[in-house]
mmCIF file of C-alpha atoms in Angstrom:
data_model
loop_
_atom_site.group_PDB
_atom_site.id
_atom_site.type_symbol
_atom_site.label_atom_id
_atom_site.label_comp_id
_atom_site.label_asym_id
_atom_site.label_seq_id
_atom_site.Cartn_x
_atom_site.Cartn_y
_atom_site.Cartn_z
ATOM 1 C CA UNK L 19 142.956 97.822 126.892
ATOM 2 C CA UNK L 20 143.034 99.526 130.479
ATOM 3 C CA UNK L 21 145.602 102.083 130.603
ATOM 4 C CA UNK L 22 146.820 103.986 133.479
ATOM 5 C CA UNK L 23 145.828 107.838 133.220
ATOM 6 C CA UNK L 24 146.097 110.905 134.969
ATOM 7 C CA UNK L 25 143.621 113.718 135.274
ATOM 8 C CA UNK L 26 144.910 117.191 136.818
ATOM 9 C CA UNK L 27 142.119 119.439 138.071
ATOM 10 C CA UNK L 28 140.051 116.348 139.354
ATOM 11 C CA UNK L 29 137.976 118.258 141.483
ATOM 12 C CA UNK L 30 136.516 120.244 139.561
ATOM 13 C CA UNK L 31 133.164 119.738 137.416
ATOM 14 C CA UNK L 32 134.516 118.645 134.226
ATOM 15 C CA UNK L 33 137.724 116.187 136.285
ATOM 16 C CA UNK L 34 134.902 114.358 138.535
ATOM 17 C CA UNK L 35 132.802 113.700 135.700
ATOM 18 C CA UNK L 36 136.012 112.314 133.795
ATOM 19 C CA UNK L 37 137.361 110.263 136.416
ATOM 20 C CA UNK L 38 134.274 108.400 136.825
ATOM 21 C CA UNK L 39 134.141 108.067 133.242
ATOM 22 C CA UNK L 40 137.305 106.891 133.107
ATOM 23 C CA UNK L 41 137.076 104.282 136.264
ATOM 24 C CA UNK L 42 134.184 103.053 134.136
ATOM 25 C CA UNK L 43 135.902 102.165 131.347
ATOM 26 C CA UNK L 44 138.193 100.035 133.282
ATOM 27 C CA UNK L 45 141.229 102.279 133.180
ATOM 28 C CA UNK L 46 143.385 103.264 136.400
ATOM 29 C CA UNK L 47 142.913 106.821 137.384
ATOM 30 C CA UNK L 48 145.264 108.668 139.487
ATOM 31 C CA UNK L 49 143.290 112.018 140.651
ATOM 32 C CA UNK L 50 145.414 114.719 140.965
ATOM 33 C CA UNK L 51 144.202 117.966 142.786
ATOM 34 C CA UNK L 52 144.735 120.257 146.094
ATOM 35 C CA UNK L 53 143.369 118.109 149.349
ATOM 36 C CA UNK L 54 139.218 117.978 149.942
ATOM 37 C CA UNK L 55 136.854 116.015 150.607
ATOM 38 C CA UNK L 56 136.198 115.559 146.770
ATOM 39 C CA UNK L 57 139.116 114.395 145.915
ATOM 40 C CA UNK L 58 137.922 111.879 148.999
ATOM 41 C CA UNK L 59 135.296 110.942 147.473
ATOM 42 C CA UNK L 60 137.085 110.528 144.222
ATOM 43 C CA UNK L 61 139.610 107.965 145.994
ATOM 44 C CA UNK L 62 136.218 106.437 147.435
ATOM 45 C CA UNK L 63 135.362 106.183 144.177
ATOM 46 C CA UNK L 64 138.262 103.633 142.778
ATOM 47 C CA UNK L 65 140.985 106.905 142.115
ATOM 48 C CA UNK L 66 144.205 106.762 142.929
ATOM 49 C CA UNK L 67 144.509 110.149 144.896
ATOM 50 C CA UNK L 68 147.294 112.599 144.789
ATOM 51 C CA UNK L 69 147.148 115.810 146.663
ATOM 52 C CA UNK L 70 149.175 118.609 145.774
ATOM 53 C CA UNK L 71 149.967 121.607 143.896
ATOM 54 C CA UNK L 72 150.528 122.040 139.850
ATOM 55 C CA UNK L 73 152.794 124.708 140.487
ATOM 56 C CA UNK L 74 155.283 121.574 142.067
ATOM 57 C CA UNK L 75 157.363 120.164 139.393
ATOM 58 C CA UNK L 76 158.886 117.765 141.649
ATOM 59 C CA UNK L 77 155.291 116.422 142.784
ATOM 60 C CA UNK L 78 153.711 116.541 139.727
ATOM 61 C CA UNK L 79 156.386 114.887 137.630
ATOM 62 C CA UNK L 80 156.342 111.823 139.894
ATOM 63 C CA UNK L 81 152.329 111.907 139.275
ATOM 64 C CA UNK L 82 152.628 112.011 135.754
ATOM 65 C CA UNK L 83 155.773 109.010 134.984
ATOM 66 C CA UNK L 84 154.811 106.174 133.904
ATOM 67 C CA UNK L 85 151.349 107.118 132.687
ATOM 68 C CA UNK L 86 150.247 106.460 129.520
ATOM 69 C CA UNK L 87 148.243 109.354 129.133
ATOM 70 C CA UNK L 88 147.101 112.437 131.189
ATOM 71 C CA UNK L 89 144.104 115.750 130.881
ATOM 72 C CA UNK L 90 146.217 118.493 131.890
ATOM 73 C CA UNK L 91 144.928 122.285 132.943
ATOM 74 C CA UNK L 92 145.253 124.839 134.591
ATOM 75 C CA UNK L 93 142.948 125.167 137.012
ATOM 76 C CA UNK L 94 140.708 128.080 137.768
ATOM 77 C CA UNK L 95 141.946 130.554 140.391
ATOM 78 C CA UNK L 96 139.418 133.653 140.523
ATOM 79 C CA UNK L 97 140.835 135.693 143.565
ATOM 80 C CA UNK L 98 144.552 135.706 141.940
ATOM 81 C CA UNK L 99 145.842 139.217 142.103
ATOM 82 C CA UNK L 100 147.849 138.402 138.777
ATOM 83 C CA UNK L 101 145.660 135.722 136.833
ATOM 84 C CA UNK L 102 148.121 135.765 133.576
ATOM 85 C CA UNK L 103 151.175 135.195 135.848
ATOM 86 C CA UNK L 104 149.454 132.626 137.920
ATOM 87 C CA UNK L 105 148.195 131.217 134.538
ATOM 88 C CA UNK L 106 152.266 131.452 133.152
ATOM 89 C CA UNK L 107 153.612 130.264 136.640
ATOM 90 C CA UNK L 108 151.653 126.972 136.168
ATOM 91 C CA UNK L 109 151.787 126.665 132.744
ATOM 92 C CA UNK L 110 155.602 126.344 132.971
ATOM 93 C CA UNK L 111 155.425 124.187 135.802
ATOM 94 C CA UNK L 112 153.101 121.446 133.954
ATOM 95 C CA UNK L 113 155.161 121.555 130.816
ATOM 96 C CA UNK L 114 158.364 120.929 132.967
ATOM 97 C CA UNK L 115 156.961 118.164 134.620
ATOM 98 C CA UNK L 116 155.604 116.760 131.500
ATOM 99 C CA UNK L 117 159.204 116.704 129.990
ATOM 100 C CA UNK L 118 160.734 115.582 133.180
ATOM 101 C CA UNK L 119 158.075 112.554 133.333
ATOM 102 C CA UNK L 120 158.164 111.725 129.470
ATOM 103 C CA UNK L 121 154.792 111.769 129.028
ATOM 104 C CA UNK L 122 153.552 110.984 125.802
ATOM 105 C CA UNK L 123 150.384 111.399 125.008
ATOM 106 C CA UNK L 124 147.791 114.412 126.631
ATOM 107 C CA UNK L 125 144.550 116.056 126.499
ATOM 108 C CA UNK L 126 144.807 119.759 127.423
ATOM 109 C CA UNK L 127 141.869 121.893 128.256
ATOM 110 C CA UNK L 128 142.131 124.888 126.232
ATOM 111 C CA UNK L 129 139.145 127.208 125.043
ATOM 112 C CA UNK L 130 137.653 128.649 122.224
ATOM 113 C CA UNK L 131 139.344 132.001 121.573
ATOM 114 C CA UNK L 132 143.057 130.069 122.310
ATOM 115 C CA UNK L 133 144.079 130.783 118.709
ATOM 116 C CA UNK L 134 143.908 134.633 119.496
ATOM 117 C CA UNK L 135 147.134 136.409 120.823
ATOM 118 C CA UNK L 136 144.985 139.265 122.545
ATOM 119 C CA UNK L 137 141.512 140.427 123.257
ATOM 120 C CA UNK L 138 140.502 137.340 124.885
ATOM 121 C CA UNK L 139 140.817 138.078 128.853
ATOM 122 C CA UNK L 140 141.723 135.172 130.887
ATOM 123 C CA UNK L 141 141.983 133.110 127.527
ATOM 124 C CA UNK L 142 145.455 134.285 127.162
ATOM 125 C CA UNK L 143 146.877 132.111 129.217
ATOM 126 C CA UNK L 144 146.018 129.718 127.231
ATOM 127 C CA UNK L 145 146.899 130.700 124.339
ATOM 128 C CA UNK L 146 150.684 130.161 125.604
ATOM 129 C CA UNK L 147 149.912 127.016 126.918
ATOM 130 C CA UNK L 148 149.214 125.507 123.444
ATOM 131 C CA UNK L 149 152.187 126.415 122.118
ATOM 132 C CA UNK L 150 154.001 125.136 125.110
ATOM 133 C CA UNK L 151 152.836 121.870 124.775
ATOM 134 C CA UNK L 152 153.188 121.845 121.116
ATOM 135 C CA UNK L 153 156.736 122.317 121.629
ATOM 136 C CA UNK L 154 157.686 119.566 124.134
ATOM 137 C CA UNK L 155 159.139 116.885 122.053
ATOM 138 C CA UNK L 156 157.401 113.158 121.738
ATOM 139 C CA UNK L 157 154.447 114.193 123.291
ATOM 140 C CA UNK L 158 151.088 113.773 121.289
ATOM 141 C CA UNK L 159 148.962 116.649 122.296
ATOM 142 C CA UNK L 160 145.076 117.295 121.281
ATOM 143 C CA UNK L 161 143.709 120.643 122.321
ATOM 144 C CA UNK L 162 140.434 120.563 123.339
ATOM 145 C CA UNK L 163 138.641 124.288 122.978
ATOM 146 C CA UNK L 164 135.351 124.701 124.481
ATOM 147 C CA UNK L 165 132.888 126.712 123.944
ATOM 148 C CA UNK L 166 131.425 129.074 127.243
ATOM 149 C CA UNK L 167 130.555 126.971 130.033
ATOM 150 C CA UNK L 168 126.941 126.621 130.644
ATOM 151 C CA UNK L 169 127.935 125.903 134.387
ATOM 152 C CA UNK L 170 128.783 130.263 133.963
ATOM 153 C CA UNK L 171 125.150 130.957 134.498
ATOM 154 C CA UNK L 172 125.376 129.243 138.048
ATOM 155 C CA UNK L 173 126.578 132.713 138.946
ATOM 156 C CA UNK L 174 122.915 134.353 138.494
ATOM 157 C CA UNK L 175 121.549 132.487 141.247
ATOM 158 C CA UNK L 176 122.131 135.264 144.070
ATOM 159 C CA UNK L 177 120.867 137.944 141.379
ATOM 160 C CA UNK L 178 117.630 135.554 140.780
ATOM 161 C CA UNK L 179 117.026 135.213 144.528
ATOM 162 C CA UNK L 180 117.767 138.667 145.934
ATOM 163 C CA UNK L 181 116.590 141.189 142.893
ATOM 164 C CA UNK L 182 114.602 137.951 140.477
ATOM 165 C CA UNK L 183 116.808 138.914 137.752
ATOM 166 C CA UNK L 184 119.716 137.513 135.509
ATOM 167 C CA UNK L 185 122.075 139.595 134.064
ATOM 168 C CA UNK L 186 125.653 139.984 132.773
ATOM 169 C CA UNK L 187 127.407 142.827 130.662
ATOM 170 C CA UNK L 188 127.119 141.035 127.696
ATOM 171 C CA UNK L 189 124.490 141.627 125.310
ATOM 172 C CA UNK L 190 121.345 140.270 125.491
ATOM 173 C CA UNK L 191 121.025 139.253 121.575
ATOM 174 C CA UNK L 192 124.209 138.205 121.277
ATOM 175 C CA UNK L 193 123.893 134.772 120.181
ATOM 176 C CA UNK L 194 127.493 132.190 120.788
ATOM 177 C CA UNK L 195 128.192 128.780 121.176
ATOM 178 C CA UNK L 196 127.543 127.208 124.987
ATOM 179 C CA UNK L 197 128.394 124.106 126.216
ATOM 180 C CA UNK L 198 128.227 121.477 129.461
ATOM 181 C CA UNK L 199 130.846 120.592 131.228
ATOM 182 C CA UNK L 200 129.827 116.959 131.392
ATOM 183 C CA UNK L 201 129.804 117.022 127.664
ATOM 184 C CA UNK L 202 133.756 118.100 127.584
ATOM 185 C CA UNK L 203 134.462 115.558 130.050
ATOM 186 C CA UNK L 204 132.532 113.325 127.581
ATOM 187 C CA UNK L 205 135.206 114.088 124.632
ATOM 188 C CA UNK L 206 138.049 113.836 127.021
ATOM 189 C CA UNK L 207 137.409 110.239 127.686
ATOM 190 C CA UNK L 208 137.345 109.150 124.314
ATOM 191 C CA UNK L 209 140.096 110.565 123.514
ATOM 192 C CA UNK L 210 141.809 109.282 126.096
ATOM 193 C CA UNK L 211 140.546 105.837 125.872
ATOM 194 C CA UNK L 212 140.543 105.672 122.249
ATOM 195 C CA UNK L 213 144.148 107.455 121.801
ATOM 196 C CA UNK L 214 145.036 111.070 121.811
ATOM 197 C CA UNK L 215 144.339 112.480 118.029
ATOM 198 C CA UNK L 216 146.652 115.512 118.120
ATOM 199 C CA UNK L 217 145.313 118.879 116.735
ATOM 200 C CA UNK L 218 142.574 121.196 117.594
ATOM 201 C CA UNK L 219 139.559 120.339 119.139
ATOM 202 C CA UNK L 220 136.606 122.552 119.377
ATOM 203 C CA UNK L 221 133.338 121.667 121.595
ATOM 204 C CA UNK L 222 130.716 123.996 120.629
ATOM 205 C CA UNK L 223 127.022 122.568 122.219
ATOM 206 C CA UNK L 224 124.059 121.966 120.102
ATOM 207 C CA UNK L 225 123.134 125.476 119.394
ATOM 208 C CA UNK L 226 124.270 129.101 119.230
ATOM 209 C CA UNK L 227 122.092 130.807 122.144
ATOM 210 C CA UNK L 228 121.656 134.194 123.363
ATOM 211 C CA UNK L 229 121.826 135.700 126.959
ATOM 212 C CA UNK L 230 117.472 135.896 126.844
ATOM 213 C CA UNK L 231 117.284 132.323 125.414
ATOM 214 C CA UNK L 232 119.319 130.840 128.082
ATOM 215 C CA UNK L 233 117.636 132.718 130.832
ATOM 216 C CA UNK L 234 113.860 132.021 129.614
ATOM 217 C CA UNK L 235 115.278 128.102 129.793
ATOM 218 C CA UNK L 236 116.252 128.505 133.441
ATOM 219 C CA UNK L 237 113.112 130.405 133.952
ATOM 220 C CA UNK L 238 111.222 127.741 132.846
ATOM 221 C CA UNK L 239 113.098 125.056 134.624
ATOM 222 C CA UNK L 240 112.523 126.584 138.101
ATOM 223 C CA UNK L 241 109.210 128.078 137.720
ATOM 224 C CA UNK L 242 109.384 131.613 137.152
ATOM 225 C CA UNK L 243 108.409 131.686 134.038
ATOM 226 C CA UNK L 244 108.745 135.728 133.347
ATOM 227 C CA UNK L 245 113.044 135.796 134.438
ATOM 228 C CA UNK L 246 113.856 138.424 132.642
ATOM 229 C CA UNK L 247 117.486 139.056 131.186
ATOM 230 C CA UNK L 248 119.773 142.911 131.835
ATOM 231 C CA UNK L 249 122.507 143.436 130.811
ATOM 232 C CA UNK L 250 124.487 145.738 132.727
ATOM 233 C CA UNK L 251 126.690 148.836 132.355
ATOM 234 C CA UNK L 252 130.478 147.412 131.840
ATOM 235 C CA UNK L 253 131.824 148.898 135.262
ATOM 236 C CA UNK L 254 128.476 147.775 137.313
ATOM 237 C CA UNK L 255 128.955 144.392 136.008
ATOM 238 C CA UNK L 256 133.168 144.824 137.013
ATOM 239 C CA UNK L 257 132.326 145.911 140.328
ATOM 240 C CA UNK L 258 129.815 143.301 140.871
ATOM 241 C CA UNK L 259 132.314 140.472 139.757
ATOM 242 C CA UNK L 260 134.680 142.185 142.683
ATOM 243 C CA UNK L 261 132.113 142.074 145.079
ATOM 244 C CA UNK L 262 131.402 138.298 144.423
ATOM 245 C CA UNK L 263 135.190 137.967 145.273
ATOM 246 C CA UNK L 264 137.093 138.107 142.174
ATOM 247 C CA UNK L 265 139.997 139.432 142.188
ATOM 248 C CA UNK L 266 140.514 142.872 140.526
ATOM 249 C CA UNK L 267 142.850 141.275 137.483
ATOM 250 C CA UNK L 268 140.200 138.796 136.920
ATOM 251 C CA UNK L 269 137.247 141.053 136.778
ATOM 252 C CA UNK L 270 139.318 143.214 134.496
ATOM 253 C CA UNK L 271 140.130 140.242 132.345
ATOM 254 C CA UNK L 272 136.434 139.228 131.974
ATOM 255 C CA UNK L 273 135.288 142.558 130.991
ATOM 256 C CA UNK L 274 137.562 142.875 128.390
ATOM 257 C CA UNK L 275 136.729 139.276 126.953
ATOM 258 C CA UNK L 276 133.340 140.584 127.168
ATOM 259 C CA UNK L 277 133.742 144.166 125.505
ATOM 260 C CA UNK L 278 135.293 141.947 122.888
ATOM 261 C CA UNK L 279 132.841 138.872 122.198
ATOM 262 C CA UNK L 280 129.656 142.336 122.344
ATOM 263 C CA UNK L 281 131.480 143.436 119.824
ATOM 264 C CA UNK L 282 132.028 140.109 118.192
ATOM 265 C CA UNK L 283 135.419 140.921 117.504
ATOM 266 C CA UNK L 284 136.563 137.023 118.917
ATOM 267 C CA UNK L 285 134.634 133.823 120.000
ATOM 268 C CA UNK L 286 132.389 134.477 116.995
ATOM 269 C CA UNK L 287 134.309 132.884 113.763
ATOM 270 C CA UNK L 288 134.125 129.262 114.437
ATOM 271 C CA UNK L 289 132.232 127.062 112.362
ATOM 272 C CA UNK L 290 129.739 124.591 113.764
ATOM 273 C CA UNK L 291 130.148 120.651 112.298
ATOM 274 C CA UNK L 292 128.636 117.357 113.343
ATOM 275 C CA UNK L 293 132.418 116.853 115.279
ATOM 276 C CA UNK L 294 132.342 119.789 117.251
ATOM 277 C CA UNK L 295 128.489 119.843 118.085
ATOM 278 C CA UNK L 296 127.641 118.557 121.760
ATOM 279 C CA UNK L 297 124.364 116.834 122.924
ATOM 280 C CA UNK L 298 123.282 118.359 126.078
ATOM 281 C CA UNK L 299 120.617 121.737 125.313
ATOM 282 C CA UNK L 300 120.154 124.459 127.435
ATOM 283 C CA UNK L 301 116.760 123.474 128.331
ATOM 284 C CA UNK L 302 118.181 120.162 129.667
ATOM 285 C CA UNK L 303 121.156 122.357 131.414
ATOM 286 C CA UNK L 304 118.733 124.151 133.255
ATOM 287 C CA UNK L 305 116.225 121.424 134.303
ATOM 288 C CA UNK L 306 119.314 118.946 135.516
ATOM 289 C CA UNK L 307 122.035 121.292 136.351
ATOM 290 C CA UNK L 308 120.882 124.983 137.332
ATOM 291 C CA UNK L 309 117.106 123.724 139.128
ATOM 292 C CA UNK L 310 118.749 121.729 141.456
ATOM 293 C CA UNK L 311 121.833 124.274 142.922
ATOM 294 C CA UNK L 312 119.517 126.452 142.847
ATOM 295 C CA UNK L 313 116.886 124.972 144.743
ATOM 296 C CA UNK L 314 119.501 124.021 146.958
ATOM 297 C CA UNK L 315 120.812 127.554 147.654
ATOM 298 C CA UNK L 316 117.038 128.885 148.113
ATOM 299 C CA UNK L 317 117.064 125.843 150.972
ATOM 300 C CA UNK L 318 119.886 127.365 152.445
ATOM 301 C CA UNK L 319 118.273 130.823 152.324
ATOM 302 C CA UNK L 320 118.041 131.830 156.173
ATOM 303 C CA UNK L 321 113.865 131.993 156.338
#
């Protein structure tokens, strides 16, 4: 049965890929995300577009009524100067709207490490935002808690072109559950489609993989076969995140997500079953995801 749903964040990697998941199941998307020419496209696409801001109650609880379901986040916002109060500015707003509206049923992008009340960086904020959603009344919520992105290791592509390295602070041998964000999207559609089943979800890829495994597979995929993995002092890899353009707050969140996984003091407990294993490898990652931004950035290389 088509229903109408609503995905927040639409723009983004894992919202596209829903959406058109979605649209292809027959439901009626409305797309909701800050103006672009992706959420264009998305419209293009058979979406019902809304442009605006998550932080507007008033905008998003019109979005959201009369829905029968929506994917709610909090969208990424690297260059915050506060990430945890951005993170508990729109938090608050969603859950207001999603009382206001009367929604009843939602899929909320969480992440593994949610279930921790410290240690976990930028995780925090979602940590609260579970247990603001679990407290709104008549609303069936199932967390979904990914693994680490795969999509993360897009940000070695400048290292690879300008020094032909990859490197992060965390430790080469350290071996933790990645996953693609077209495989979360995956698990947010059927849930959606097939109705929400409230509770913790966790999406943990096919495999554990370390830091070297992950960057001999993108070596291999675009042909330089000897990429070798460093792993960098803590306040190289800090300053390095600033210079990208992260704001100080997040750099200092990441590192201390990453002193913590090094030490595998979180991220490192959960236990892998057929339900929370994922299809897509890292070698398949690299060869259909990474090879091609990347050869598209070397393109764009002045000559």
């Amino acid at each position: 049965m088509a229903k109408h749903i609503v995905v927040t964040g639409a723009t983004g990697n894992i919202g596209t890929a829903l959406v058109h998941e979605l649209l292809g199941r027959g439901h009626r998307v409305t797309a909701v995300a800050r103006p672009s020419t992706r959420l264009d496209a998305l419209a293009q696409a058979g979406a019902t577009p809304q442009a605006g801001n998550l932080q507007d109650v008033a905008f998003l609880t019109q979005a959201l009524r009369g829905a029968d379901a929506a994917f709610l986040m909090i969208p990424p916002a690297m260059q915050e100067p506060d990430f945890l109060a951005y993170s508990q500015r729109t938090g608050e707003a969603i859950a207001e709207a999603v009382r206001a509206a009367g929604l009843t049923q939602a899929v909320h992008l969480s992440s593994i490490g949610a279930d921790e009340a410290s240690g976990t960086g930028p995780v925090l904020g979602l940590h609260w935002q579970e247990a603001r959603l679990n407290d709104i009344q008549g609303l069936q919520v199932a967390h979904l808690r990914p693994a680490y992105f795969m999509e993360n290791l897009l940000a070695n592509i400048g290292l690879i072109q300008h020094m032909g390295i990859a490197g992060s602070a965390l430790r080469p041998d350290l071996r933790f559950a990645m996953v693609a964000t077209k495989d979360i999207a995956a698990r947010a559609a059927q849930l959606l489609d097939q109705g929400v089943e409230a509770g913790v979800h966790y999406l943990l890829g096919p495999h554990h993989y370390s830091m070297q495994e992950a960057t001999a597979a993108i070596g291999q995929a675009i042909g330089r076969h000897e990429l070798a993995y460093v792993q960098f002092p803590y306040d190289q890899a800090r300053q390095g995140m600033v210079q990208a353009g992260l704001s100080e707050s997040m750099a200092g969140l990441y590192d201390e997500m990453t002193r913590n996984m090094n030490e595998e003091k979180i991220m490192a407990k959960e236990q892998r079953t057929p339900e929370n294993t994922t299809p897509t490898t890292i070698e398949e990652f690299a060869q259909t995801v990474f090879k091609p931004v990347f050869q598209h950035a070397s393109a764009a290389q002045p000559a």
